[in-house]
PDB file of C-alpha atoms and ligand atoms in Angstrom:
ATOM      1  CA  MET A 502      10.840  -4.198   9.362  1.00 96.00           C
ATOM      2  CA  ILE A 503      13.803  -5.808   7.632  1.00 97.00           C
ATOM      3  CA  LEU A 504      13.616  -7.679   4.308  1.00 98.00           C
ATOM      4  CA  GLU A 505      16.497 -10.044   3.686  1.00 97.00           C
ATOM      5  CA  ASP A 506      17.323 -12.093   0.554  1.00 97.00           C
ATOM      6  CA  LEU A 507      13.676 -12.416  -0.464  1.00 98.00           C
ATOM      7  CA  ARG A 508      12.657 -14.613  -3.372  1.00 97.00           C
ATOM      8  CA  LEU A 509       8.899 -14.639  -3.969  1.00 98.00           C
ATOM      9  CA  GLY A 510       6.700 -16.575  -6.363  1.00 97.00           C
ATOM     10  CA  TYR A 511       3.501 -18.559  -6.712  1.00 97.00           C
ATOM     11  CA  ARG A 512       3.140 -22.354  -6.691  1.00 93.00           C
ATOM     12  CA  ARG A 513       5.491 -23.848  -9.306  1.00 91.00           C
ATOM     13  CA  GLY A 514       5.827 -20.676 -11.340  1.00 94.00           C
ATOM     14  CA  PRO A 515       8.996 -18.609 -11.719  1.00 96.00           C
ATOM     15  CA  ASP A 516      10.166 -16.080  -9.130  1.00 96.00           C
ATOM     16  CA  VAL A 517       8.155 -12.915  -9.558  1.00 96.00           C
ATOM     17  CA  VAL A 518      10.156 -10.628  -7.301  1.00 97.00           C
ATOM     18  CA  THR A 519      13.491 -10.706  -5.493  1.00 97.00           C
ATOM     19  CA  VAL A 520      14.798  -8.252  -2.908  1.00 97.00           C
ATOM     20  CA  ALA A 521      18.365  -8.557  -1.610  1.00 97.00           C
ATOM     21  CA  ARG A 522      17.880  -6.275   1.363  1.00 96.00           C
ATOM     22  CA  ALA A 523      15.608  -3.418   2.362  1.00 97.00           C
ATOM     23  CA  GLU A 524      14.255  -1.804   5.499  1.00 97.00           C
ATOM     24  CA  VAL A 525      11.032  -0.082   6.459  1.00 97.00           C
ATOM     25  CA  LEU A 526      11.961   2.295   9.276  1.00 97.00           C
ATOM     26  CA  PRO A 527       9.723   3.935  11.874  1.00 97.00           C
ATOM     27  CA  GLY A 528       8.645   7.392  10.728  1.00 97.00           C
ATOM     28  CA  GLU A 529       8.542   6.477   7.038  1.00 97.00           C
ATOM     29  CA  VAL A 530       5.914   6.454   4.326  1.00 98.00           C
ATOM     30  CA  ILE A 531       7.251   4.091   1.677  1.00 98.00           C
ATOM     31  CA  SER A 532       5.681   3.691  -1.743  1.00 98.00           C
ATOM     32  CA  LEU A 533       6.165   0.570  -3.830  1.00 98.00           C
ATOM     33  CA  ALA A 534       6.178   1.764  -7.432  1.00 97.00           C
ATOM     34  CA  GLY A 535       6.990   0.141 -10.747  1.00 96.00           C
ATOM     35  CA  PRO A 536       5.344  -1.314 -13.843  1.00 96.00           C
ATOM     36  CA  ASN A 537       2.401  -3.708 -14.082  1.00 95.00           C
ATOM     37  CA  GLY A 538       3.466  -7.153 -12.946  1.00 96.00           C
ATOM     38  CA  GLY A 539       6.567  -5.725 -11.236  1.00 97.00           C
ATOM     39  CA  GLY A 540       5.744  -7.497  -7.962  1.00 97.00           C
ATOM     40  CA  LYS A 541       4.282  -4.716  -5.785  1.00 98.00           C
ATOM     41  CA  THR A 542       1.244  -6.687  -4.591  1.00 97.00           C
ATOM     42  CA  THR A 543       3.323  -9.832  -4.198  1.00 98.00           C
ATOM     43  CA  LEU A 544       5.824  -8.054  -1.949  1.00 98.00           C
ATOM     44  CA  LEU A 545       3.033  -6.388   0.011  1.00 97.00           C
ATOM     45  CA  ARG A 546       1.369  -9.774   0.609  1.00 97.00           C
ATOM     46  CA  CYS A 547       4.677 -11.149   1.828  1.00 97.00           C
ATOM     47  CA  LEU A 548       5.145  -8.190   4.232  1.00 97.00           C
ATOM     48  CA  ALA A 549       1.605  -8.813   5.503  1.00 95.00           C
ATOM     49  CA  GLY A 550       2.402 -12.420   6.415  1.00 94.00           C
ATOM     50  CA  LEU A 551       0.176 -13.762   3.617  1.00 94.00           C
ATOM     51  CA  LEU A 552       2.795 -15.159   1.228  1.00 96.00           C
ATOM     52  CA  LYS A 553       5.677 -17.188   2.584  1.00 96.00           C
ATOM     53  CA  PRO A 554       8.939 -16.407   0.795  1.00 97.00           C
ATOM     54  CA  ARG A 555      10.603 -19.184  -1.167  1.00 97.00           C
ATOM     55  CA  GLU A 556      13.837 -17.976   0.328  1.00 97.00           C
ATOM     56  CA  GLY A 557      14.833 -15.223   2.719  1.00 97.00           C
ATOM     57  CA  MET A 558      12.960 -13.667   5.574  1.00 96.00           C
ATOM     58  CA  VAL A 559      11.016 -10.627   6.731  1.00 97.00           C
ATOM     59  CA  PHE A 560      11.740  -9.514  10.287  1.00 96.00           C
ATOM     60  CA  LEU A 561       9.188  -7.497  12.222  1.00 95.00           C
ATOM     61  CA  GLU A 562      10.673  -5.965  15.371  1.00 92.00           C
ATOM     62  CA  GLU A 563      13.563  -8.411  14.922  1.00 89.00           C
ATOM     63  CA  ARG A 564      11.285 -11.442  15.010  1.00 93.00           C
ATOM     64  CA  PRO A 565      10.684 -13.481  11.828  1.00 95.00           C
ATOM     65  CA  LEU A 566       7.304 -13.177  10.148  1.00 95.00           C
ATOM     66  CA  TYR A 567       7.352 -16.814   8.986  1.00 95.00           C
ATOM     67  CA  GLY A 568       8.442 -20.119  10.516  1.00 89.00           C
ATOM     68  CA  SER A 569       8.237 -21.715  13.937  1.00 81.00           C
ATOM     69  CA  ARG A 570       9.579 -18.649  15.795  1.00 85.00           C
ATOM     70  CA  SER A 571       7.173 -16.275  14.069  1.00 87.00           C
ATOM     71  CA  TRP A 572       4.477 -14.055  15.570  1.00 89.00           C
ATOM     72  CA  SER A 573       1.086 -15.483  16.582  1.00 88.00           C
ATOM     73  CA  ARG A 574      -1.682 -14.340  14.246  1.00 87.00           C
ATOM     74  CA  GLU A 575      -3.221 -12.079  16.953  1.00 88.00           C
ATOM     75  CA  ALA A 576       0.082 -10.494  17.980  1.00 90.00           C
ATOM     76  CA  ARG A 577       0.928  -9.874  14.328  1.00 92.00           C
ATOM     77  CA  ALA A 578      -2.497  -8.279  13.735  1.00 90.00           C
ATOM     78  CA  ARG A 579      -1.819  -5.797  16.547  1.00 91.00           C
ATOM     79  CA  ARG A 580       1.277  -4.661  14.676  1.00 94.00           C
ATOM     80  CA  LEU A 581       0.388  -5.020  10.986  1.00 96.00           C
ATOM     81  CA  ALA A 582      -2.820  -4.126   9.160  1.00 96.00           C
ATOM     82  CA  VAL A 583      -3.270  -4.649   5.458  1.00 95.00           C
ATOM     83  CA  VAL A 584      -5.757  -3.220   2.953  1.00 94.00           C
ATOM     84  CA  LEU A 585      -5.818  -5.329  -0.198  1.00 92.00           C
ATOM     85  CA  THR A 586      -7.786  -4.683  -3.358  1.00 85.00           C
ATOM     86  CA  ASP A 587     -10.076  -7.727  -3.060  1.00 79.00           C
ATOM     87  CA  PRO A 588     -13.233  -7.190  -0.969  1.00 69.00           C
ATOM     88  CA  VAL A 589     -13.146  -9.369   2.158  1.00 71.00           C
ATOM     89  CA  SER A 590     -16.182  -8.323   4.219  1.00 75.00           C
ATOM     90  CA  PRO A 591     -19.713  -9.475   3.307  1.00 82.00           C
ATOM     91  CA  ALA A 592     -21.677  -6.804   1.441  1.00 83.00           C
ATOM     92  CA  TYR A 593     -24.653  -6.955   3.850  1.00 87.00           C
ATOM     93  CA  LEU A 594     -22.589  -5.840   6.883  1.00 92.00           C
ATOM     94  CA  ARG A 595     -23.083  -2.295   8.142  1.00 95.00           C
ATOM     95  CA  VAL A 596     -20.081  -0.006   7.796  1.00 96.00           C
ATOM     96  CA  ARG A 597     -19.739   0.450  11.579  1.00 95.00           C
ATOM     97  CA  ASP A 598     -19.658  -3.338  12.060  1.00 94.00           C
ATOM     98  CA  VAL A 599     -17.079  -3.759   9.283  1.00 94.00           C
ATOM     99  CA  VAL A 600     -14.815  -1.176  10.923  1.00 95.00           C
ATOM    100  CA  ALA A 601     -15.399  -2.843  14.322  1.00 94.00           C
ATOM    101  CA  LEU A 602     -13.919  -6.054  12.880  1.00 93.00           C
ATOM    102  CA  GLY A 603     -10.613  -4.211  13.004  1.00 93.00           C
ATOM    103  CA  ARG A 604     -10.837  -4.408  16.800  1.00 91.00           C
ATOM    104  CA  LEU A 605     -10.761  -8.242  16.792  1.00 85.00           C
ATOM    105  CA  PRO A 606      -7.031  -8.533  17.610  1.00 86.00           C
ATOM    106  CA  HIS A 607      -7.653  -6.388  20.703  1.00 84.00           C
ATOM    107  CA  CYS A 608     -10.584  -8.502  22.010  1.00 75.00           C
ATOM    108  CA  SER A 609     -10.197 -11.363  24.457  1.00 70.00           C
ATOM    109  CA  SER A 610     -11.526 -14.797  23.463  1.00 67.00           C
ATOM    110  CA  LEU A 611     -14.740 -14.017  25.438  1.00 61.00           C
ATOM    111  CA  GLN A 612     -15.371 -10.648  23.770  1.00 69.00           C
ATOM    112  CA  SER A 613     -16.697  -9.794  20.332  1.00 71.00           C
ATOM    113  CA  PRO A 614     -15.780  -6.508  18.684  1.00 70.00           C
ATOM    114  CA  SER A 615     -18.158  -3.629  19.402  1.00 71.00           C
ATOM    115  CA  GLY A 616     -19.136  -0.825  17.059  1.00 64.00           C
ATOM    116  CA  ARG A 617     -19.284   1.403  20.172  1.00 74.00           C
ATOM    117  CA  ASP A 618     -15.524   1.133  20.705  1.00 79.00           C
ATOM    118  CA  ALA A 619     -13.965   4.640  20.659  1.00 88.00           C
ATOM    119  CA  ALA A 620     -11.303   3.418  18.203  1.00 90.00           C
ATOM    120  CA  VAL A 621     -14.074   2.654  15.701  1.00 95.00           C
ATOM    121  CA  ASP A 622     -15.445   6.207  15.843  1.00 95.00           C
ATOM    122  CA  GLN A 623     -11.938   7.582  15.617  1.00 94.00           C
ATOM    123  CA  ALA A 624     -11.177   5.502  12.499  1.00 95.00           C
ATOM    124  CA  LEU A 625     -14.498   6.488  10.870  1.00 96.00           C
ATOM    125  CA  GLU A 626     -13.822  10.135  11.593  1.00 94.00           C
ATOM    126  CA  THR A 627     -10.210  10.029  10.389  1.00 91.00           C
ATOM    127  CA  THR A 628     -11.229   8.552   7.053  1.00 92.00           C
ATOM    128  CA  GLY A 629     -14.262  10.822   6.595  1.00 91.00           C
ATOM    129  CA  THR A 630     -16.691   7.888   6.684  1.00 94.00           C
ATOM    130  CA  LEU A 631     -18.636   8.625   9.893  1.00 96.00           C
ATOM    131  CA  HIS A 632     -21.681   9.650   7.814  1.00 97.00           C
ATOM    132  CA  LEU A 633     -21.686   6.184   6.196  1.00 96.00           C
ATOM    133  CA  ALA A 634     -21.649   4.273   9.513  1.00 96.00           C
ATOM    134  CA  GLN A 635     -25.213   2.892   9.239  1.00 96.00           C
ATOM    135  CA  ARG A 636     -25.035   2.018   5.525  1.00 96.00           C
ATOM    136  CA  SER A 637     -24.479  -1.511   4.171  1.00 94.00           C
ATOM    137  CA  LEU A 638     -21.057  -2.103   2.684  1.00 92.00           C
ATOM    138  CA  GLY A 639     -22.657  -3.403  -0.522  1.00 91.00           C
ATOM    139  CA  HIS A 640     -24.533  -0.135  -1.063  1.00 92.00           C
ATOM    140  CA  LEU A 641     -21.434   2.059  -1.156  1.00 92.00           C
ATOM    141  CA  SER A 642     -19.549   3.411  -4.125  1.00 90.00           C
ATOM    142  CA  ASP A 643     -16.112   1.893  -4.818  1.00 86.00           C
ATOM    143  CA  GLY A 644     -14.365   4.943  -3.380  1.00 87.00           C
ATOM    144  CA  GLU A 645     -16.535   5.029  -0.248  1.00 90.00           C
ATOM    145  CA  ARG A 646     -15.913   1.302   0.296  1.00 90.00           C
ATOM    146  CA  GLN A 647     -12.187   1.839  -0.134  1.00 89.00           C
ATOM    147  CA  ARG A 648     -12.168   4.469   2.624  1.00 91.00           C
ATOM    148  CA  VAL A 649     -14.177   2.139   4.890  1.00 93.00           C
ATOM    149  CA  MET A 650     -11.588  -0.622   4.415  1.00 93.00           C
ATOM    150  CA  ILE A 651      -8.877   1.857   5.394  1.00 92.00           C
ATOM    151  CA  ALA A 652     -10.954   2.784   8.465  1.00 95.00           C
ATOM    152  CA  ARG A 653     -11.112  -0.890   9.415  1.00 95.00           C
ATOM    153  CA  ALA A 654      -7.323  -1.165   9.151  1.00 95.00           C
ATOM    154  CA  LEU A 655      -6.875   1.972  11.298  1.00 95.00           C
ATOM    155  CA  ALA A 656      -9.299   0.608  13.919  1.00 95.00           C
ATOM    156  CA  GLN A 657      -6.851  -2.258  14.262  1.00 95.00           C
ATOM    157  CA  GLU A 658      -4.374   0.335  15.675  1.00 94.00           C
ATOM    158  CA  PRO A 659      -1.404  -1.250  13.907  1.00 95.00           C
ATOM    159  CA  ARG A 660       2.187  -0.063  14.032  1.00 96.00           C
ATOM    160  CA  ILE A 661       2.601  -0.626  10.289  1.00 97.00           C
ATOM    161  CA  LEU A 662      -0.107  -0.085   7.682  1.00 97.00           C
ATOM    162  CA  LEU A 663       0.236  -1.907   4.347  1.00 97.00           C
ATOM    163  CA  LEU A 664      -1.992  -0.728   1.484  1.00 97.00           C
ATOM    164  CA  ASP A 665      -2.423  -2.050  -2.036  1.00 96.00           C
ATOM    165  CA  GLU A 666      -3.556   0.633  -4.498  1.00 94.00           C
ATOM    166  CA  PRO A 667      -5.459   2.517  -1.781  1.00 91.00           C
ATOM    167  CA  ALA A 668      -6.225   5.462  -4.077  1.00 91.00           C
ATOM    168  CA  ALA A 669      -7.483   3.333  -6.973  1.00 89.00           C
ATOM    169  CA  HIS A 670     -11.168   4.229  -6.681  1.00 85.00           C
ATOM    170  CA  LEU A 671     -10.830   7.644  -5.110  1.00 87.00           C
ATOM    171  CA  ASP A 672     -11.588  10.931  -6.841  1.00 91.00           C
ATOM    172  CA  PRO A 673      -8.551  13.226  -7.239  1.00 93.00           C
ATOM    173  CA  PRO A 674      -9.051  15.306  -4.061  1.00 92.00           C
ATOM    174  CA  HIS A 675      -9.597  12.135  -2.016  1.00 90.00           C
ATOM    175  CA  GLN A 676      -6.465  10.554  -3.556  1.00 92.00           C
ATOM    176  CA  THR A 677      -4.380  13.489  -2.367  1.00 93.00           C
ATOM    177  CA  ALA A 678      -6.194  13.578   0.979  1.00 90.00           C
ATOM    178  CA  LEU A 679      -5.409   9.893   1.511  1.00 90.00           C
ATOM    179  CA  PHE A 680      -1.664  10.284   0.906  1.00 93.00           C
ATOM    180  CA  LEU A 681      -1.705  13.394   3.102  1.00 92.00           C
ATOM    181  CA  LEU A 682      -3.533  11.438   5.816  1.00 89.00           C
ATOM    182  CA  LEU A 683      -1.036   8.565   5.715  1.00 93.00           C
ATOM    183  CA  ARG A 684       1.897  10.978   5.933  1.00 95.00           C
ATOM    184  CA  ASP A 685       0.187  12.819   8.800  1.00 90.00           C
ATOM    185  CA  LEU A 686      -0.553   9.576  10.715  1.00 91.00           C
ATOM    186  CA  VAL A 687       3.127   8.650  10.469  1.00 95.00           C
ATOM    187  CA  GLU A 688       4.341  12.126  11.434  1.00 95.00           C
ATOM    188  CA  ARG A 689       2.011  12.220  14.459  1.00 90.00           C
ATOM    189  CA  GLN A 690       3.257   8.693  15.318  1.00 93.00           C
ATOM    190  CA  VAL A 691      -0.301   7.299  15.275  1.00 90.00           C
ATOM    191  CA  ILE A 692       1.270   4.582  13.125  1.00 94.00           C
ATOM    192  CA  ALA A 693       4.989   3.927  12.840  1.00 96.00           C
ATOM    193  CA  SER A 694       5.142   3.405   9.076  1.00 97.00           C
ATOM    194  CA  ALA A 695       2.984   3.033   5.978  1.00 97.00           C
ATOM    195  CA  VAL A 696       3.863   0.960   2.907  1.00 98.00           C
ATOM    196  CA  ILE A 697       1.772   1.775  -0.171  1.00 98.00           C
ATOM    197  CA  ALA A 698       1.753  -0.139  -3.457  1.00 98.00           C
ATOM    198  CA  THR A 699       0.661   2.437  -6.006  1.00 97.00           C
ATOM    199  CA  HIS A 700       0.528   3.617  -9.592  1.00 95.00           C
ATOM    200  CA  HIS A 701      -0.150   7.183  -8.399  1.00 96.00           C
ATOM    201  CA  LEU A 702       3.461   8.077  -9.046  1.00 96.00           C
ATOM    202  CA  HIS A 703       3.032  11.832  -8.635  1.00 95.00           C
ATOM    203  CA  LEU A 704       1.482  11.334  -5.186  1.00 96.00           C
ATOM    204  CA  ALA A 705       4.085   8.743  -4.227  1.00 97.00           C
ATOM    205  CA  LEU A 706       6.862  11.153  -5.217  1.00 96.00           C
ATOM    206  CA  HIS A 707       5.241  14.032  -3.370  1.00 95.00           C
ATOM    207  CA  PHE A 708       4.252  12.324  -0.109  1.00 97.00           C
ATOM    208  CA  SER A 709       6.662   9.392   0.433  1.00 97.00           C
ATOM    209  CA  HIS A 710       9.858   9.557   2.415  1.00 97.00           C
ATOM    210  CA  ARG A 711      11.270   6.787   0.200  1.00 98.00           C
ATOM    211  CA  LEU A 712      10.197   4.685  -2.765  1.00 98.00           C
ATOM    212  CA  PHE A 713      11.021   1.081  -3.612  1.00 98.00           C
ATOM    213  CA  LEU A 714      11.079   0.643  -7.405  1.00 98.00           C
ATOM    214  CA  LEU A 715      10.019  -2.910  -8.236  1.00 98.00           C
ATOM    215  CA  ALA A 716      10.300  -4.468 -11.674  1.00 96.00           C
ATOM    216  CA  GLY A 717      10.855  -8.139 -10.871  1.00 96.00           C
ATOM    217  CA  THR A 718      13.709  -7.093  -8.598  1.00 97.00           C
ATOM    218  CA  LEU A 719      14.170  -4.131  -6.308  1.00 97.00           C
ATOM    219  CA  GLN A 720      15.629  -1.870  -8.999  1.00 95.00           C
ATOM    220  CA  GLY A 721      16.148   1.109  -6.787  1.00 95.00           C
ATOM    221  CA  GLU A 722      15.250   2.570  -3.450  1.00 97.00           C
ATOM    222  CA  GLY A 723      15.714   6.030  -2.049  1.00 97.00           C
ATOM    223  CA  THR A 724      14.112   9.385  -1.517  1.00 97.00           C
ATOM    224  CA  PRO A 725      12.041  10.840  -4.373  1.00 96.00           C
ATOM    225  CA  GLU A 726      14.767  13.421  -5.010  1.00 95.00           C
ATOM    226  CA  GLU A 727      17.515  10.782  -5.225  1.00 95.00           C
ATOM    227  CA  LEU A 728      15.545   8.504  -7.524  1.00 96.00           C
ATOM    228  CA  LEU A 729      14.516  11.331  -9.844  1.00 94.00           C
ATOM    229  CA  ALA A 730      18.025  12.778  -9.992  1.00 93.00           C
ATOM    230  CA  THR A 731      19.573   9.455 -11.050  1.00 94.00           C
ATOM    231  CA  GLY A 732      16.853   8.680 -13.618  1.00 93.00           C
ATOM    232  CA  ALA A 733      15.941   5.517 -11.665  1.00 95.00           C
ATOM    233  CA  VAL A 734      12.215   6.285 -11.688  1.00 94.00           C
ATOM    234  CA  GLU A 735      12.028   6.572 -15.467  1.00 93.00           C
ATOM    235  CA  ARG A 736      14.251   3.478 -15.954  1.00 93.00           C
ATOM    236  CA  ALA A 737      11.981   1.360 -13.730  1.00 94.00           C
ATOM    237  CA  TYR A 738       9.054   1.790 -16.143  1.00 93.00           C
ATOM    238  CA  PRO A 739       9.524   0.358 -19.621  1.00 85.00           C
ATOM    239  CA  SER A 740       7.730   2.855 -21.831  1.00 81.00           C
ATOM    240  CA  PRO A 741       7.597   3.650 -25.547  1.00 80.00           C
ATOM    241  CA  GLY A 742      10.266   6.050 -26.780  1.00 80.00           C
ATOM    242  CA  THR A 743       7.549   8.603 -27.418  1.00 86.00           C
ATOM    243  CA  ILE A 744       6.738   8.842 -23.694  1.00 89.00           C
ATOM    244  CA  THR A 745       8.934  10.457 -21.053  1.00 90.00           C
ATOM    245  CA  LEU A 746       8.744  11.294 -17.362  1.00 92.00           C
ATOM    246  CA  ASP A 747       8.151  14.890 -16.367  1.00 90.00           C
ATOM    247  CA  PRO A 748      10.173  14.860 -13.134  1.00 86.00           C
ATOM    248  CA  GLN A 749       8.584  18.061 -11.844  1.00 86.00           C
ATOM    249  CA  ARG A 750       5.087  16.634 -11.981  1.00 87.00           C
ATOM    250  CA  GLY A 751       5.777  12.894 -11.686  1.00 88.00           C
ATOM    251  CA  TRP A 752       3.699  12.195 -14.799  1.00 89.00           C
ATOM    252  CA  PHE A 753       4.605  10.378 -17.983  1.00 90.00           C
ATOM    253  CA  ILE A 754       3.956  12.738 -20.874  1.00 90.00           C
ATOM    254  CA  PRO A 755       4.524  12.632 -24.662  1.00 90.00           C
ATOM    255  CA  ARG A 756       8.175  13.378 -25.431  1.00 84.00           C
ATOM    256  CA  PRO A 757       8.302  16.847 -27.044  1.00 78.00           C
ATOM    257  CA  SER A 758       8.807  16.555 -30.837  1.00 74.00           C
ATOM    258  CA  PRO A 759      11.916  18.204 -32.318  1.00 70.00           C
ATOM    259  CA  PRO A 760      11.118  21.596 -33.861  1.00 70.00           C
ATOM    260  CA  GLY A 761       9.244  21.223 -37.160  1.00 64.00           C
ATOM    261  CA  LYS A 762       8.377  17.559 -36.463  1.00 60.00           C
ATOM    262  CA  ALA A 763       5.175  17.999 -34.475  1.00 56.00           C
ATOM    263  CA  THR A 764       2.968  14.883 -34.730  1.00 55.00           C
ATOM    264  CA  PRO A 765      -0.448  15.690 -36.187  1.00 56.00           C
ATOM    265  CA  PRO A 766      -3.291  14.922 -33.759  1.00 57.00           C
ATOM    266  CA  GLY A 767      -4.557  11.329 -34.104  1.00 55.00           C
ATOM    267  CA  LYS A 768      -1.361  10.099 -35.837  1.00 53.00           C
ATOM    268  CA  ALA A 769       1.334   7.792 -34.543  1.00 52.00           C
ATOM    269  CA  ALA A 770      -0.236   6.929 -31.194  1.00 51.00           C
ATOM    270  CA  PRO A 771       2.326   5.349 -28.865  1.00 51.00           C
ATOM    271  CA  GLU A 772       2.349   1.545 -28.723  1.00 52.00           C
ATOM    272  CA  LEU A 773       0.983   0.030 -25.502  1.00 54.00           C
TER     273      LEU A 773
HETATM  274  N1  LIG B1426      -1.949 -15.705  -7.503  1.00 74.09           N
HETATM  275  C1  LIG B1426      -1.001 -15.689  -8.450  1.00 74.09           C
HETATM  276  N2  LIG B1426      -0.614 -16.847  -9.044  1.00 74.09           N
HETATM  277  C2  LIG B1426       0.354 -16.854  -9.991  1.00 74.09           C
HETATM  278  N3  LIG B1426       0.981 -15.740 -10.427  1.00 74.09           N
HETATM  279  C3  LIG B1426       0.626 -14.565  -9.892  1.00 74.09           C
HETATM  280  C4  LIG B1426      -0.381 -14.478  -8.872  1.00 74.09           C
HETATM  281  N4  LIG B1426      -0.518 -13.172  -8.523  1.00 74.09           N
HETATM  282  C5  LIG B1426       0.358 -12.488  -9.288  1.00 74.09           C
HETATM  283  N5  LIG B1426       1.042 -13.318 -10.098  1.00 74.09           N
HETATM  284  C6  LIG B1426       2.096 -12.932 -11.063  1.00 74.09           C
HETATM  285  O1  LIG B1426       3.154 -12.341 -10.331  1.00 74.09           O
HETATM  286  C7  LIG B1426       3.697 -11.234 -11.045  1.00 74.09           C
HETATM  287  C8  LIG B1426       3.686 -10.010 -10.143  1.00 74.09           C
HETATM  288  O2  LIG B1426       2.335  -9.669  -9.906  1.00 74.09           O
HETATM  289  P1  LIG B1426       1.929  -8.524  -8.876  1.00 74.09           P
HETATM  290  O3  LIG B1426       0.446  -8.519  -8.779  1.00 74.09           O
HETATM  291  O4  LIG B1426       2.700  -8.680  -7.633  1.00 74.09           O
HETATM  292  O5  LIG B1426       2.473  -7.247  -9.635  1.00 74.09           O
HETATM  293  P2  LIG B1426       2.087  -5.712  -9.428  1.00 74.09           P
HETATM  294  O6  LIG B1426       3.361  -4.957  -9.489  1.00 74.09           O
HETATM  295  O7  LIG B1426       1.269  -5.539  -8.194  1.00 74.09           O
HETATM  296  O8  LIG B1426       1.245  -5.467 -10.725  1.00 74.09           O
HETATM  297  P3  LIG B1426       0.101  -4.369 -11.078  1.00 74.09           P
HETATM  298  O9  LIG B1426       0.780  -3.050 -11.105  1.00 74.09           O
HETATM  299  O10 LIG B1426      -0.345  -4.786 -12.429  1.00 74.09           O
HETATM  300  O11 LIG B1426      -0.962  -4.453 -10.027  1.00 74.09           O
HETATM  301  C9  LIG B1426       2.878 -11.080 -12.311  1.00 74.09           C
HETATM  302  O12 LIG B1426       3.585 -11.662 -13.378  1.00 74.09           O
HETATM  303  C10 LIG B1426       1.621 -11.869 -12.019  1.00 74.09           C
HETATM  304  O13 LIG B1426       1.103 -12.434 -13.205  1.00 74.09           O
END
């Protein structure tokens, strides 16, 4: 996937994110990181074919994603699957039927997707949601529902998986398991690439091959090691002077006070 001279925005508002040039290569897990409002979701929507750029183009397998020479919706859905944060399936649907919807791009016009499709079982198993298969979507916890939506995207058997805050509702072990799973799917070539918009910086730094740092523009891109070594990660996040990045752990922590100037507990909380 190639991103060229992108300028993205909504209706008549200002540009919210610009990207001069970037690539998502086969074999890569890429995390989109950066502050609130930095444009991660906006870029992800554009890569998913859901937000036409004001200028520039996204190329998928050298074919444009927008315009008259673009992919058909079905052909695109066999290559790209997206998991957004807004719920899209009706709450009364059973989990197995929700995941089966992922098979739609692989069905002919005379077929409807079947929950008995082997790809559905595989996706349920991969995401640890097989035990939820008969439950209604509306009766699941946020984290369970999140894993079901990822199962639906995997059932689509895409080449590229795009995920917006996929770990948002997951408990800590499941957050790590999800990043591990995405890395494993890419390394086993089950999918070619994964692009993850996330605030789980420590997981992004640990599991991604590269990060794109977005703060209105693409402020930096590179491997976790490169971005940490140049200070680009810390620079991408405007934070109070009392907060600093611990590069070993990928967490923002209180800046250590100079000797003899320890802040008493409860005093001088950092501004948000
Ligand atoms: N539907 C919309 N209409 C108008 N402006 C929008 C819309 N969605 C997002 N924006 C604006 O675009 C900018 C980028 O938002 P976006 O959601 O892409 O950022 P983000 O990096 O994903 O943020 P966060 O980390 O808070 O989820 C923000 O200023 C936001 O207010």
